[in-house]
XYZ file of C-alpha atoms in Angstrom:
124
model
C 81.258 9.998 -30.902
C 77.982 11.287 -28.200
C 76.634 8.663 -27.249
C 72.188 8.920 -28.067
C 70.140 9.574 -25.658
C 68.171 8.075 -24.283
C 64.395 7.305 -25.274
C 61.626 8.236 -23.352
C 57.912 5.703 -22.759
C 56.142 3.205 -22.558
C 57.508 -0.609 -23.730
C 54.609 -2.513 -25.394
C 55.234 -4.974 -23.009
C 53.690 -2.679 -20.516
C 51.552 -1.479 -22.476
C 49.947 -4.751 -23.371
C 49.904 -5.382 -19.091
C 48.491 -2.224 -17.921
C 45.599 -3.004 -20.741
C 45.308 -6.449 -18.582
C 44.500 -4.689 -15.420
C 42.334 -1.822 -16.700
C 40.230 -5.456 -18.526
C 39.965 -7.354 -15.309
C 39.147 -3.906 -13.599
C 36.256 -3.209 -15.927
C 34.922 -6.845 -16.505
C 34.762 -7.057 -12.545
C 32.854 -4.099 -12.306
C 30.282 -5.679 -14.931
C 29.907 -7.864 -12.588
C 29.398 -6.181 -9.709
C 26.554 -3.863 -11.726
C 24.314 -7.282 -13.099
C 24.450 -8.401 -9.508
C 22.876 -5.106 -8.214
C 20.458 -4.566 -11.049
C 19.148 -7.987 -10.073
C 19.367 -8.566 -6.603
C 17.661 -4.514 -7.132
C 14.434 -6.860 -9.409
C 14.302 -9.503 -7.028
C 13.789 -6.200 -3.349
C 10.974 -4.949 -5.911
C 9.089 -8.323 -7.255
C 9.498 -9.124 -2.667
C 7.904 -5.626 -2.267
C 4.980 -5.707 -4.761
C 4.783 -9.158 -3.390
C 3.521 -8.060 0.481
C 1.752 -5.741 -0.934
C -0.002 -7.711 -2.340
C -0.438 -9.803 0.831
C -1.754 -7.191 2.693
C -4.157 -6.169 0.184
C -6.142 -9.566 0.880
C -5.512 -9.378 3.872
C -7.227 -5.867 4.058
C -9.749 -7.379 1.891
C -9.914 -10.834 4.795
C -10.944 -7.636 6.773
C -13.820 -5.827 5.857
C -15.493 -8.492 4.181
C -15.834 -10.194 7.743
C -16.132 -13.559 6.861
C -14.097 -16.283 8.834
C -13.991 -19.906 6.774
C -12.000 -22.113 8.891
C -9.522 -23.944 5.647
C -6.997 -23.447 3.062
C -7.294 -21.722 -0.639
C -5.424 -21.191 -3.667
C -5.764 -18.079 -5.850
C -4.440 -16.332 -8.192
C -3.470 -12.227 -7.208
C -1.464 -10.967 -9.594
C -0.201 -7.267 -9.990
C 0.257 -5.254 -12.082
C 2.844 -7.760 -15.186
C 3.821 -9.439 -11.345
C 2.002 -13.278 -12.030
C 1.735 -14.255 -8.558
C -0.164 -16.945 -6.753
C -1.460 -16.471 -2.973
C -1.933 -19.371 -0.589
C -3.953 -18.235 2.724
C -4.904 -20.489 5.375
C -7.105 -19.898 8.508
C -7.277 -21.795 11.938
C -8.505 -20.618 15.017
C -5.905 -20.079 17.795
C -6.798 -22.155 21.179
C -9.792 -19.123 22.568
C -11.663 -19.676 19.981
C -11.558 -16.122 19.878
C -9.359 -14.989 17.400
C -8.419 -16.129 13.869
C -4.686 -16.601 12.568
C -4.400 -15.699 9.173
C -1.407 -16.813 7.373
C -0.321 -15.218 3.610
C 2.821 -17.413 0.991
C 2.860 -15.108 -1.649
C 4.599 -16.595 -4.852
C 5.901 -16.022 -8.297
C 3.428 -18.735 -10.743
C 5.998 -17.971 -13.649
C 8.202 -19.733 -12.173
C 9.620 -22.470 -9.377
C 10.964 -20.404 -5.808
C 11.242 -19.394 -3.000
C 7.887 -18.091 -1.045
C 8.501 -13.389 -1.945
C 6.329 -12.722 0.413
C 4.442 -14.716 3.281
C 2.498 -12.726 6.020
C 0.981 -14.015 9.417
C -0.869 -12.606 11.520
C -3.968 -12.709 14.313
C -7.997 -11.579 13.090
C -10.211 -11.229 16.330
C -13.166 -13.514 15.108
C -15.922 -11.210 16.968
C -17.614 -8.129 15.699
């Protein structure tokens, strides 16, 4: 009696295991894409916040009026709702002014997006 020929192909178990491995790999890839998208948004917000701080510093220098003390104000940039905190203090020698600008997101409680510290001459 002739022997039946061996059948070529995969069993159902082998196919299911392969599908499970592919599903795990795909879910990891989707998670990485989500994290990268979130990080990209945060970096964009930080760059815009730093731009707001630099803009405020330029405005201070152009006005030339340096009133010591602290001030909190809105410094929105496009769709991003920002809160700027400005602190001006005289240094020990009295000729320089220490400027500290902190920019935070007004829409949520979170660490500041940007912080800028510099020294400005009070002499004209």
